[in-house]
Tab-separated table of C-alpha atoms and ligand atoms in Angstrom:
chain	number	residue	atom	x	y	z
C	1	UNK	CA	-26.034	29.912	-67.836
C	2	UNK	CA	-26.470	32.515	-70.834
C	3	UNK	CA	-26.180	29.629	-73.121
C	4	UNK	CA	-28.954	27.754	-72.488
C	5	UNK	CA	-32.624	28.431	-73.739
C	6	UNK	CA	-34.879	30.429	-71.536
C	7	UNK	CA	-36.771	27.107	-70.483
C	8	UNK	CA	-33.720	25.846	-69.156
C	9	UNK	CA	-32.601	29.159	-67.294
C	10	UNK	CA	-36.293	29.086	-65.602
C	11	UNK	CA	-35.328	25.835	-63.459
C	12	UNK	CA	-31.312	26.471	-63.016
C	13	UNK	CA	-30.417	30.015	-63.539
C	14	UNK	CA	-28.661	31.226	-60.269
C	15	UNK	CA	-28.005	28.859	-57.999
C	16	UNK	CA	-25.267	25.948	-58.849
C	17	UNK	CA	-25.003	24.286	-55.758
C	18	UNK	CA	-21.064	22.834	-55.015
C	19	UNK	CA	-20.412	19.814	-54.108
C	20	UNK	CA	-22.698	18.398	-50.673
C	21	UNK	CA	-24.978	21.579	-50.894
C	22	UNK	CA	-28.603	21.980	-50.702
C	23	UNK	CA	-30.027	21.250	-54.351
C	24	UNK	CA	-32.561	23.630	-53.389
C	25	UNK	CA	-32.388	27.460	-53.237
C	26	UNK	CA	-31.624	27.815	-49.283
C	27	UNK	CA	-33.265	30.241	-47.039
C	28	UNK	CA	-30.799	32.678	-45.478
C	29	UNK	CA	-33.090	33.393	-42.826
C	30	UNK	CA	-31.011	36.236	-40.942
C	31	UNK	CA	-31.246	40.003	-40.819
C	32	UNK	CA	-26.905	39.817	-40.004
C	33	UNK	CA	-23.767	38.082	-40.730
C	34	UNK	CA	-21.025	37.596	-38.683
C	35	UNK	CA	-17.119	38.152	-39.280
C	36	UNK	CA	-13.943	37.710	-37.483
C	37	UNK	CA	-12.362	41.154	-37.615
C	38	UNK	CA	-13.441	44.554	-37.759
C	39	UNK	CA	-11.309	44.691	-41.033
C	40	UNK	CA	-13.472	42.035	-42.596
C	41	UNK	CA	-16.198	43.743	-42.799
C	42	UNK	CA	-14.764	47.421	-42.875
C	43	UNK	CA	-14.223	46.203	-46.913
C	44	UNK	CA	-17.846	45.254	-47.309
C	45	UNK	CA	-18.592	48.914	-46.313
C	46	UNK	CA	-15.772	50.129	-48.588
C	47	UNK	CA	-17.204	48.073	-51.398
C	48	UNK	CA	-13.761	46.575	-51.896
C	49	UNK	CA	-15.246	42.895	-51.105
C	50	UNK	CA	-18.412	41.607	-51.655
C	51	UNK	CA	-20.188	39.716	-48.976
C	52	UNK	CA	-23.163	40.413	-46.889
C	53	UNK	CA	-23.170	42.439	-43.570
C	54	UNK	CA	-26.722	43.184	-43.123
C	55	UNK	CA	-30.225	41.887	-45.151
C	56	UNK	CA	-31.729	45.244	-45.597
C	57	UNK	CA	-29.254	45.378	-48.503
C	58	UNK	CA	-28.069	42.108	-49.878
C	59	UNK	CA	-28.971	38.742	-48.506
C	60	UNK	CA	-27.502	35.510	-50.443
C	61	UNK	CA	-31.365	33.680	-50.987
C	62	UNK	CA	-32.449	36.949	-52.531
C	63	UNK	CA	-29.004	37.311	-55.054
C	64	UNK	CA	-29.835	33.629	-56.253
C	65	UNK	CA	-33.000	34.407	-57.459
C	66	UNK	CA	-31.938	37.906	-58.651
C	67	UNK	CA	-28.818	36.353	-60.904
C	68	UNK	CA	-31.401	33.580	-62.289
C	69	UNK	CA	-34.139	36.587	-63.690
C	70	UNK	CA	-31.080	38.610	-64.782
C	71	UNK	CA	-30.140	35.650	-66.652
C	72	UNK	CA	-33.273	34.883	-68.204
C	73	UNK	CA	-33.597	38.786	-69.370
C	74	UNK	CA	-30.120	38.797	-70.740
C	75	UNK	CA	-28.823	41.060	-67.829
C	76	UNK	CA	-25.776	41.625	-66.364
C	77	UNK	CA	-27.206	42.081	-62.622
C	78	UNK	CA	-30.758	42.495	-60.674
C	79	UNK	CA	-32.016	43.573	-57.471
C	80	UNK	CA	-34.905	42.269	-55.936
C	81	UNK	CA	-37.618	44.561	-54.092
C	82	UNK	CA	-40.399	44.419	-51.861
C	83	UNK	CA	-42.746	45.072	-54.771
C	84	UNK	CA	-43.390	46.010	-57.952
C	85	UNK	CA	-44.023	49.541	-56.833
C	86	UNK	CA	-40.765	49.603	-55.299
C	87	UNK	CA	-39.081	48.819	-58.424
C	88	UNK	CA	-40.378	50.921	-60.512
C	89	UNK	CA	-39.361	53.300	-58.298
C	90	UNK	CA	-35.974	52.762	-57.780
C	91	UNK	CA	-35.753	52.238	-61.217
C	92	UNK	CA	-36.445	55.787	-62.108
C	93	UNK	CA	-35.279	57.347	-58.785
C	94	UNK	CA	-31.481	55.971	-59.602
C	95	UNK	CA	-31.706	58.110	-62.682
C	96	UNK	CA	-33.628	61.396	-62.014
C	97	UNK	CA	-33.380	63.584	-58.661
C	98	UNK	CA	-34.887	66.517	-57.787
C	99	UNK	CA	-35.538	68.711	-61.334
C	100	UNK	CA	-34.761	65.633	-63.363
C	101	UNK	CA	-37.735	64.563	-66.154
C	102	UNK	CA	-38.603	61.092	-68.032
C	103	UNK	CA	-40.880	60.363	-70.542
C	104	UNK	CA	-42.929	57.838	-70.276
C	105	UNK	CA	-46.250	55.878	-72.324
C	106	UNK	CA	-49.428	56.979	-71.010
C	107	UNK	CA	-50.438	53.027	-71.052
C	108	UNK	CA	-49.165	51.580	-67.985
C	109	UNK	CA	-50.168	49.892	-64.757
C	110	UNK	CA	-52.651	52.680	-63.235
C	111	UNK	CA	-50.320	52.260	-59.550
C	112	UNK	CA	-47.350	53.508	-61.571
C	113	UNK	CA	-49.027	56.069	-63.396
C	114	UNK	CA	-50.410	57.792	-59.528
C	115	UNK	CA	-46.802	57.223	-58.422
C	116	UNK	CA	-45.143	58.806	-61.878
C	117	UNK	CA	-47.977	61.742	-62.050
C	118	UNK	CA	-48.812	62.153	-58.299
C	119	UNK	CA	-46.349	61.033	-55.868
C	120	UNK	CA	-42.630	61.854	-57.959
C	121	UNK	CA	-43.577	65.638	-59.056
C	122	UNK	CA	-43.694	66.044	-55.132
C	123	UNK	CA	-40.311	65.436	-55.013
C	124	UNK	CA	-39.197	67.419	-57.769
C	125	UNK	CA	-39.508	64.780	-60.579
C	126	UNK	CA	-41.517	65.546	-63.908
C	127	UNK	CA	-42.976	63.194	-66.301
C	128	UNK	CA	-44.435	63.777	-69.744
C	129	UNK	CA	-46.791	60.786	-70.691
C	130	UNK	CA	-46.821	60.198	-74.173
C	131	UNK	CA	-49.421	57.986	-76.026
C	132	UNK	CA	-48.118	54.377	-76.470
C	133	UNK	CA	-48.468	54.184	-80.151
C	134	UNK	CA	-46.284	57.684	-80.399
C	135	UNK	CA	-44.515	58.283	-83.698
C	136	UNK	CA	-40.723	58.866	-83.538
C	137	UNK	CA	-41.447	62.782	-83.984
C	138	UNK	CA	-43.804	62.737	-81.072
C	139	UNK	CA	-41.610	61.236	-78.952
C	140	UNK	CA	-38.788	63.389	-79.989
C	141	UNK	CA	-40.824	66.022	-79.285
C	142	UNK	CA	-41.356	65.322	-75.502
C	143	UNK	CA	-37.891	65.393	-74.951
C	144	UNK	CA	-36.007	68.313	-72.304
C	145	UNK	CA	-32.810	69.200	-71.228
C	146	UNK	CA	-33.149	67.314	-68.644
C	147	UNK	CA	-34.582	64.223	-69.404
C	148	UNK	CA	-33.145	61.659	-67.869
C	149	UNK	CA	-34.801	57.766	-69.322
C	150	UNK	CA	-38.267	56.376	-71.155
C	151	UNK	CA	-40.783	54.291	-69.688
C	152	UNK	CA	-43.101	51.728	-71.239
C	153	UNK	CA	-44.747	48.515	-70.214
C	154	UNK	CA	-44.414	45.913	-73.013
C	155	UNK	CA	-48.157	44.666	-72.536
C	156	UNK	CA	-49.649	47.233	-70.570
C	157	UNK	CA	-52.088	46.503	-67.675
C	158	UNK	CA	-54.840	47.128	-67.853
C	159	UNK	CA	-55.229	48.358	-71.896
C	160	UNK	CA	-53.009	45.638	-73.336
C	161	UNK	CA	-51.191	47.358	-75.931
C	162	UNK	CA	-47.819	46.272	-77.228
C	163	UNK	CA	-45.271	48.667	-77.264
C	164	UNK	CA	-42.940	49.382	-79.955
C	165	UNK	CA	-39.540	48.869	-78.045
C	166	UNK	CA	-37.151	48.880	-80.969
C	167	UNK	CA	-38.752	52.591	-81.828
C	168	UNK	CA	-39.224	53.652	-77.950
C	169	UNK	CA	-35.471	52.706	-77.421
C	170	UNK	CA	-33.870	54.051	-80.821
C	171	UNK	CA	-35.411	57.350	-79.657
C	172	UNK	CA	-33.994	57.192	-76.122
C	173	UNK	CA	-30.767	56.273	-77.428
C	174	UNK	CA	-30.688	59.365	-79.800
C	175	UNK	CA	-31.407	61.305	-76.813
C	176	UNK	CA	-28.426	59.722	-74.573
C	177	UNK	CA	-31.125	58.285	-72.413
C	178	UNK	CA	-32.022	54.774	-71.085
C	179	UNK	CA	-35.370	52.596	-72.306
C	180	UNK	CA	-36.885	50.893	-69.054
C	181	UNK	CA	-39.272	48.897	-69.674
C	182	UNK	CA	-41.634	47.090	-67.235
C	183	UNK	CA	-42.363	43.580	-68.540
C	184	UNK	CA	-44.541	41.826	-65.901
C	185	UNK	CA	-47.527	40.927	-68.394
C	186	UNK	CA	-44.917	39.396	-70.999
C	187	UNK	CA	-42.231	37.970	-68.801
C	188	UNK	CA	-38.872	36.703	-70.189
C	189	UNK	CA	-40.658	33.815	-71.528
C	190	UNK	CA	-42.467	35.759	-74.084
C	191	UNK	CA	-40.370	38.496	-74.429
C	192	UNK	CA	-36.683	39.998	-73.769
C	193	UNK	CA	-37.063	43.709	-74.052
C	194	UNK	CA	-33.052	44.045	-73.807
C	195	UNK	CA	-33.097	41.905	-77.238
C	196	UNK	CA	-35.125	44.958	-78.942
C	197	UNK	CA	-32.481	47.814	-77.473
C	198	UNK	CA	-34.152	48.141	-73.901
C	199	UNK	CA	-31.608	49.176	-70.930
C	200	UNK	CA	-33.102	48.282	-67.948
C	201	UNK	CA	-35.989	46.018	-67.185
C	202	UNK	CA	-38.295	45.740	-64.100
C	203	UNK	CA	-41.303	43.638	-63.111
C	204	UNK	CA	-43.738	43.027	-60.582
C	205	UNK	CA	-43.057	39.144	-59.118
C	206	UNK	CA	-46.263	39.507	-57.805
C	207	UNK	CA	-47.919	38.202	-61.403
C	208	UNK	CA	-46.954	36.014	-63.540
C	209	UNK	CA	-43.132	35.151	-61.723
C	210	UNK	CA	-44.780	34.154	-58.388
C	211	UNK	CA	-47.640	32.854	-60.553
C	212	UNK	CA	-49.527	31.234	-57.574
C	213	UNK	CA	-50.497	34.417	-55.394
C	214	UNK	CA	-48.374	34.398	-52.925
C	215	UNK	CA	-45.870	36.739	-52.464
C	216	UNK	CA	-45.733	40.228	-53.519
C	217	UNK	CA	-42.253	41.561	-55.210
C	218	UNK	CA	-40.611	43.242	-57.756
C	219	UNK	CA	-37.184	42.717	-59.760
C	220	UNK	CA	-35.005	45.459	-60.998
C	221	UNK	CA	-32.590	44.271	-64.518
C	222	UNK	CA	-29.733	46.238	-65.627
C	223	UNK	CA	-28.406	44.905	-69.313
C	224	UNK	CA	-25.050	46.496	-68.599
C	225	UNK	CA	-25.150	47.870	-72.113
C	226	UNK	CA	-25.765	51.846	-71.583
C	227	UNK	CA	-22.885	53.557	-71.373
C	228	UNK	CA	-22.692	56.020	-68.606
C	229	UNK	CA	-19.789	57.853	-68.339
C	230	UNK	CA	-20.338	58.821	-72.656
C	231	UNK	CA	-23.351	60.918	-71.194
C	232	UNK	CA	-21.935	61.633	-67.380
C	233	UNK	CA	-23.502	65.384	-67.357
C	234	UNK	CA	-26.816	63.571	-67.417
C	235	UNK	CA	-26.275	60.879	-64.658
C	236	UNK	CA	-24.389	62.652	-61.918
C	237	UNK	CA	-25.535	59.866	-59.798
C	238	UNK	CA	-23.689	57.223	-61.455
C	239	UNK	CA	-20.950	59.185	-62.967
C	240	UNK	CA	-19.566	61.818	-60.169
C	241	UNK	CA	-18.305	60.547	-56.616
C	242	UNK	CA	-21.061	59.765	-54.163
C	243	UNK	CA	-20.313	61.261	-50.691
C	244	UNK	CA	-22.454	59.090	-48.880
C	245	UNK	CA	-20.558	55.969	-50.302
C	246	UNK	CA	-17.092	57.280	-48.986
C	247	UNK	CA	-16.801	58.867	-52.773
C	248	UNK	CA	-17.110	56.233	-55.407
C	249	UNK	CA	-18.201	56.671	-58.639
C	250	UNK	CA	-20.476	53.794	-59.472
C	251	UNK	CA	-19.918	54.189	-63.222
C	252	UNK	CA	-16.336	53.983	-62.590
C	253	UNK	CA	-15.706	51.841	-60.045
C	254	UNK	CA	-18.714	48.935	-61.533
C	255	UNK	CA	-18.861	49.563	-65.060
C	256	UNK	CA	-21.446	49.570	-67.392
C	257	UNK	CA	-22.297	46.220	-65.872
C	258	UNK	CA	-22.262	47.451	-62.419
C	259	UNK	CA	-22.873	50.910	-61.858
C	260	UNK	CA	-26.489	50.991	-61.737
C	261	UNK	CA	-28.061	47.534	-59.673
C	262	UNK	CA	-24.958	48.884	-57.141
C	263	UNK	CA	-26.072	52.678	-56.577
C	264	UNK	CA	-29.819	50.877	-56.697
C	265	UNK	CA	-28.571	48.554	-53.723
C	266	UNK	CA	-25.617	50.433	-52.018
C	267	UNK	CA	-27.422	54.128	-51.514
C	268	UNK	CA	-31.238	53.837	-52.344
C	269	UNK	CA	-31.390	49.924	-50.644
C	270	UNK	CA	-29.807	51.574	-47.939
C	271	UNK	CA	-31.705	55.076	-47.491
C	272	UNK	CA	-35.150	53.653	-48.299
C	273	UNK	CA	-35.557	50.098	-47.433
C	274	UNK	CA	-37.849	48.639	-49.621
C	275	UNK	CA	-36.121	44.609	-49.778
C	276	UNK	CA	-37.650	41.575	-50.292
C	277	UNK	CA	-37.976	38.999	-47.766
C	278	UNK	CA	-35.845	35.794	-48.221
C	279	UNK	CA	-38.611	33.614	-47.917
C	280	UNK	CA	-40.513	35.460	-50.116
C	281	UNK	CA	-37.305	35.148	-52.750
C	282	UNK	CA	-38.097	31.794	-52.321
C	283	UNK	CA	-41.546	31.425	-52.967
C	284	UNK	CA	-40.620	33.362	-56.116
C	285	UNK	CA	-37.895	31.248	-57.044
C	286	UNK	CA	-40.059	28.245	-57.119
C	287	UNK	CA	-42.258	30.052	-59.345
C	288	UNK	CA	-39.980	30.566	-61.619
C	289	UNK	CA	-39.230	27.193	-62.137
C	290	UNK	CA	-42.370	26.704	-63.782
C	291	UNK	CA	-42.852	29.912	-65.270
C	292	UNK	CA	-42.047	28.584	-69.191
C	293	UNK	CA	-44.682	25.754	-68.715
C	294	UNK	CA	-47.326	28.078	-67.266
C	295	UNK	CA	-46.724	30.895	-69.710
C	296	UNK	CA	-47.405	28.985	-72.688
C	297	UNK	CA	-50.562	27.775	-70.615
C	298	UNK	CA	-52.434	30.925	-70.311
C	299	UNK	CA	-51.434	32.733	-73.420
C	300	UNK	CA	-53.341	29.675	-75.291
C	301	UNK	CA	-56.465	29.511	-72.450
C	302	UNK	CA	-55.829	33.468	-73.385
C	303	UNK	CA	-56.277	32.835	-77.046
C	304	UNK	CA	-59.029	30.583	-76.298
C	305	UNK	CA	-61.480	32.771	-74.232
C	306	UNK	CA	-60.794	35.533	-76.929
C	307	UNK	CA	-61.823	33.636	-79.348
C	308	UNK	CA	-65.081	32.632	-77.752
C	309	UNK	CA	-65.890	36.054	-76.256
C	310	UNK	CA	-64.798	37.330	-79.784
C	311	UNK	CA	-68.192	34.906	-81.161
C	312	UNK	CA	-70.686	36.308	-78.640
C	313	UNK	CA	-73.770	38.922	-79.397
C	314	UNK	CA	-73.100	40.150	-75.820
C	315	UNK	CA	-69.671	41.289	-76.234
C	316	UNK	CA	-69.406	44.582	-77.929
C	317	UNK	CA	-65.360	43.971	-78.271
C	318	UNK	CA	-62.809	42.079	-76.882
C	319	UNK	CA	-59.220	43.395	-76.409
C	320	UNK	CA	-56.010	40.617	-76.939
C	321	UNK	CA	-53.165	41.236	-79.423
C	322	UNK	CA	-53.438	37.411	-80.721
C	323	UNK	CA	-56.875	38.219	-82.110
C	324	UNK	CA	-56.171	38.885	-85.986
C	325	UNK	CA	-58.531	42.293	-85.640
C	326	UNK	CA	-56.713	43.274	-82.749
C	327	UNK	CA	-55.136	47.051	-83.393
C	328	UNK	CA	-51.492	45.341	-81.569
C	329	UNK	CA	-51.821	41.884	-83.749
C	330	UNK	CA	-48.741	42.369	-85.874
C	331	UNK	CA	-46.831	44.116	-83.444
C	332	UNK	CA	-47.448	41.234	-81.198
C	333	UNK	CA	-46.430	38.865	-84.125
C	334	UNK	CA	-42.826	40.685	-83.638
C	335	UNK	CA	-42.141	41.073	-80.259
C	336	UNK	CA	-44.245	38.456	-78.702
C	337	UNK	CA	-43.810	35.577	-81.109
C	338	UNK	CA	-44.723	32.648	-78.631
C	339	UNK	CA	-47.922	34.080	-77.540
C	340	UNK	CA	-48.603	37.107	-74.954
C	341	UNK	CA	-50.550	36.625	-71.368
C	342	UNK	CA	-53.436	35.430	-69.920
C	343	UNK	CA	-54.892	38.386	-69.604
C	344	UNK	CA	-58.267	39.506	-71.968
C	345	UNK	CA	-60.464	42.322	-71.730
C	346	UNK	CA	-64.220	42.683	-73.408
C	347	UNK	CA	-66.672	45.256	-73.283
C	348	UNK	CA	-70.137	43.745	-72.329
C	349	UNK	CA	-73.335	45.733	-74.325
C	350	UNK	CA	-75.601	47.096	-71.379
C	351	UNK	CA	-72.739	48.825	-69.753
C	352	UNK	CA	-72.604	48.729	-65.206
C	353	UNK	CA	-75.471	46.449	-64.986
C	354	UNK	CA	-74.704	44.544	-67.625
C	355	UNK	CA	-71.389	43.420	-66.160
C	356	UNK	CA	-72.728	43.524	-62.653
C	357	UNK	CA	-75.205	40.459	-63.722
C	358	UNK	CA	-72.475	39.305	-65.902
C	359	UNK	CA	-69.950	38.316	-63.005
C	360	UNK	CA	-72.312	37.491	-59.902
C	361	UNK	CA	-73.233	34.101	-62.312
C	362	UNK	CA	-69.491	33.284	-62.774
C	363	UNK	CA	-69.042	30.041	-60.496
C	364	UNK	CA	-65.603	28.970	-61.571
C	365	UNK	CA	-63.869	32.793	-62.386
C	366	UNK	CA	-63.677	34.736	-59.151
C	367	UNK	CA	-64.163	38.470	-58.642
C	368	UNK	CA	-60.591	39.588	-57.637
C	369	UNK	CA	-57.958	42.780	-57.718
C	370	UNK	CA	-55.505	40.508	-59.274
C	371	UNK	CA	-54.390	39.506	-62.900
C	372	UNK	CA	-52.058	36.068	-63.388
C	373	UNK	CA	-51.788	33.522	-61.059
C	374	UNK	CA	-52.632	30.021	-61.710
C	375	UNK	CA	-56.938	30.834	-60.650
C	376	UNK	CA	-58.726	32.671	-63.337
C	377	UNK	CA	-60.143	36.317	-61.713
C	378	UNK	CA	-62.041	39.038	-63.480
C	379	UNK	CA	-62.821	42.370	-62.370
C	380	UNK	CA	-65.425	45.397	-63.542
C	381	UNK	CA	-63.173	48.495	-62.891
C	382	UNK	CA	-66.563	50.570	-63.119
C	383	UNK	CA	-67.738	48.827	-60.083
C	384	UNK	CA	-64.042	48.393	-58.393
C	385	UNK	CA	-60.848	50.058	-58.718
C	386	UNK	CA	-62.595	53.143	-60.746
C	387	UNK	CA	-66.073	53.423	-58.580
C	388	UNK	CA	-65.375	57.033	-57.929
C	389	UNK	CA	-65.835	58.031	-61.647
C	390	UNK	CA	-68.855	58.541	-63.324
C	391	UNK	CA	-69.767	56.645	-66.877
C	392	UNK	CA	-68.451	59.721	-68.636
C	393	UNK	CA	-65.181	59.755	-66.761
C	394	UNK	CA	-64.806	56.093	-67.580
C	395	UNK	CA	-65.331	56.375	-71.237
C	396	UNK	CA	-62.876	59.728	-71.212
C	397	UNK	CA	-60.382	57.289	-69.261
C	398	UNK	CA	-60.766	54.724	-72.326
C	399	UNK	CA	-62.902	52.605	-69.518
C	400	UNK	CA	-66.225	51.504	-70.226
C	401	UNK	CA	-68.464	51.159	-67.425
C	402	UNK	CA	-69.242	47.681	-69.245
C	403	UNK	CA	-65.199	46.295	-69.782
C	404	UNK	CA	-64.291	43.358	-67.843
C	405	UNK	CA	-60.859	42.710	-67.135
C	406	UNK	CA	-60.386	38.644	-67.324
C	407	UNK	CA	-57.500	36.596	-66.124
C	408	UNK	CA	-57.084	33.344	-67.425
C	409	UNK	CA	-55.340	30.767	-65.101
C	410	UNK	CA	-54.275	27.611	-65.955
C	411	UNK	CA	-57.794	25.615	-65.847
C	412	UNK	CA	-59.167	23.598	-68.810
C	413	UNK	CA	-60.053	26.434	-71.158
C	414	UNK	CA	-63.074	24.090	-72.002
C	415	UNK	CA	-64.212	24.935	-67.982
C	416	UNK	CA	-63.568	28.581	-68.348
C	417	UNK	CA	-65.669	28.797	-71.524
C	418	UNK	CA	-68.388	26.670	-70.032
C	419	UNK	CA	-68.413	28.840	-66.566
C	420	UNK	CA	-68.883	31.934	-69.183
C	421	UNK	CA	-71.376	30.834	-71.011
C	422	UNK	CA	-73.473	29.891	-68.368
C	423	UNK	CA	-72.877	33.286	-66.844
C	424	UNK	CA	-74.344	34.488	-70.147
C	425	UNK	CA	-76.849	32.872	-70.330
C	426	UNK	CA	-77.692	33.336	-66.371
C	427	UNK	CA	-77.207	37.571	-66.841
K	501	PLP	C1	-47.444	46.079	-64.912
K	501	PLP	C2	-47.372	46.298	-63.438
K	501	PLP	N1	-46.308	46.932	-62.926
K	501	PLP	C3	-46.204	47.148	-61.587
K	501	PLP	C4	-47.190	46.753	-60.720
K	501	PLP	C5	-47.039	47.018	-59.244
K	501	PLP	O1	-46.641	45.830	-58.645
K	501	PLP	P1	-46.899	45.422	-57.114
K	501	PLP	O2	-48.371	45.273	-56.945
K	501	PLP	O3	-46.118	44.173	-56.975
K	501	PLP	O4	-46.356	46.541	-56.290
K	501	PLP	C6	-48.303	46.054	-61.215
K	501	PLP	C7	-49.364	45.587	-60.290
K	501	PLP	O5	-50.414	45.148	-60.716
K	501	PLP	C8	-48.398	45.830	-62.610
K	501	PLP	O6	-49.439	45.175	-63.157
């Protein structure tokens, strides 16, 4: 369908049913597949067909709903996971092995950043974290031998700053490396990282895709642009035979348009597991087919509650990039021209007890770990995900004891500004 809009690819990207089919997405509810002869599926194992043997690797309801986001971020093929977690992972795992190195913006999702800084370095995998609003010498100068890809998140959770893709990938590129960029907060509505020189995209399906809170799931995007084999000594992975897959050579075999969503699915699928349930595909799918009517929905109930948090004497600042004294407002203006998410954050004056006060008189806007689905949700990190720190930690962690992170649903923004203000005037 890559020549319709992106609205249009939200409701029928990926599944054309034939004639007498379900019009709906079906669920392939089955862990196995059956065939005839031994032969049959001998060439699924081989690679030399394509078909489905068992759902730990490829299941048909999941490859619907893979094709259709791979379609609406200009990709060439996707992979669904388990989570977002999971595809962050995989995304940087198919690239760098044991003594491999990325670098990667210190502004992103604070479960990537324990898994980048904490949990890869255990298995031989080095990151250098580089600030998001890096110059092009910076980042050149975090480059190594063995560097193997860049990582950013285009609106990062939980700081909201916009990265500079063009620059981010113009540098990778320089340095015969992939851009991967994780655009959950943006989504292909708002913005295409592949159209700005990224290689690979992944997201959580958790937020915004799912939209509704209730499946959790991730999405790996290849654009089938970066050229392997021209920089093979880097990506033995993709570019040298793989023993465990009876000696193919993804890059060769697949292509640029191939090789990497195949080694993602055919060795680390297979080794470590992490798929999504069909039924969850399908949950996601169905969010998805909404996702260009509710995206344009919170980024203005965004813009909104900004705006009136923006006017308050409580507020000591409020964070969105559509705010005209926001630090990411013309960046934003460039690479997220029809508005960003619904997510805001504000730092209350009065710090911990400030905010405490602050959220027990929200009625409508629910205390939650959880950023955009369709209900509003705020959280205090101070009091929540970063209790452990003291008030000094949080303010060297660019945390305030007094920031509150705010999701904006899909309400009347009239009812989420009333509900604040009567918090305010409650604290
Ligand atoms: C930007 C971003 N990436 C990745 C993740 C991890 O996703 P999941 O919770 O689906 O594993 C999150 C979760 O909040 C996120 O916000």
């Amino acid at each position: 369908m890559s020549d319709f809009r992106i609205d249009t690819k939200c409701v029928q990207a990926g599944y054309r049913p034939g004639n007498g089919e379900p019009r709906q997405v079906p669920i392939i509810q089955s862990t196995t597949f059956k065939y005839d002869t031994s032969e049959d599926m001998g060439k699924l194992f081989d690679l030399e067909a394509s078909g489905y043997f068992y759902t730990r690797l490829q299941n048909p309801t999941n490859d619907f709903v893979a094709a259709k986001i791979a379609d609406m971020e200009g990709g060439t093929a996707a992979m669904l996971t388990s989570s977002g977690q999971a595809a962050n992972f995989f995304a940087i795992f198919c690239l760098c092995e044991n003594g491999g190195h990325f670098v990667c913006s210190s502004s992103i999702y604070g479960g990537t950043f324990n898994l980048f800084a904490v949990t890869l370095p255990k298995m031989g995998i080095e990151v250098t974290f580089v600030s998001p609003d890096a110059t092009e010498e910076e980042l050149n100068a975090a480059f190594k031998p063995n560097t193997k890809a860049v990582f950013g998140e285009t609106i990062a959770n939980p700081a909201l700053t916009v990265l500079d893709i063009e620059l981010f990938a113009k540098v990778a590129h320089a340095h015969g490396v992939p851009l991967i960029m994780d655009n959950t907060f943006a989504t292909p509505v708002h913005c295409r990282p592949i159209e700005w020189g990224c290689d690979i995209v992944t997201h959580s399906t958790t937020k915004y895709m799912d939209g509704h809170g209730v499946g959790v799931g991730g999405v790996i995007v290849d654009s089938g642009k970066f050229d392997w084999m021209a920089h093979a000594d880097k990506f033995p992975g993709l570019c040298t035979p793989d023993d465990s897959y009876h000696g193919i050579t993804y890059a060769e075999k697949f292509g640029k348009e191939g090789a990497f969503i195949t080694k993602c699915t055919a060795q680390l699928m297979r080794d470590l597991g992490c798929i999504q349930s069909p039924q969850n595909a399908f949950y996601l799918n169905l969010g998805l087919e909404s996702l260009h009517v509710r995206m344009a929905r919170h980024a203005a109930n965004g813009q909104a509650v900004a705006e009136f948090l923006k006017a308050r004497p409580e507020v000591e600042t409020v964070t969105y990039s559509g705010l005209p004294t926001d630090k990411y407002y013309e960046r934003a203006k460039k690479y997220l021209p029809k508005g960003g998410c619904g997510v805001v954050s504000f730092e209350l004056k009065g710090g911990r007890p400030a905010a405490e006060a602050f959220m027990k008189g929200l009625k409508l806007i629910a205390i939650e770990t959880h950023v955009a689905d369709a209900r509003s949700c705020c959280l205090n990190p101070a009091t929540s995900t970063h209790r452990q720190l003291t008030d000094e930690q949080l303010r060297d962690a660019g945390i305030p004891a007094g920031l509150i992170r705010l999701s904006c649903g899909l309400e009347d923004p009239q009812d989420l500004i009333d509900d604040l203000t009567q918090a305010f005037a409650n604290m």
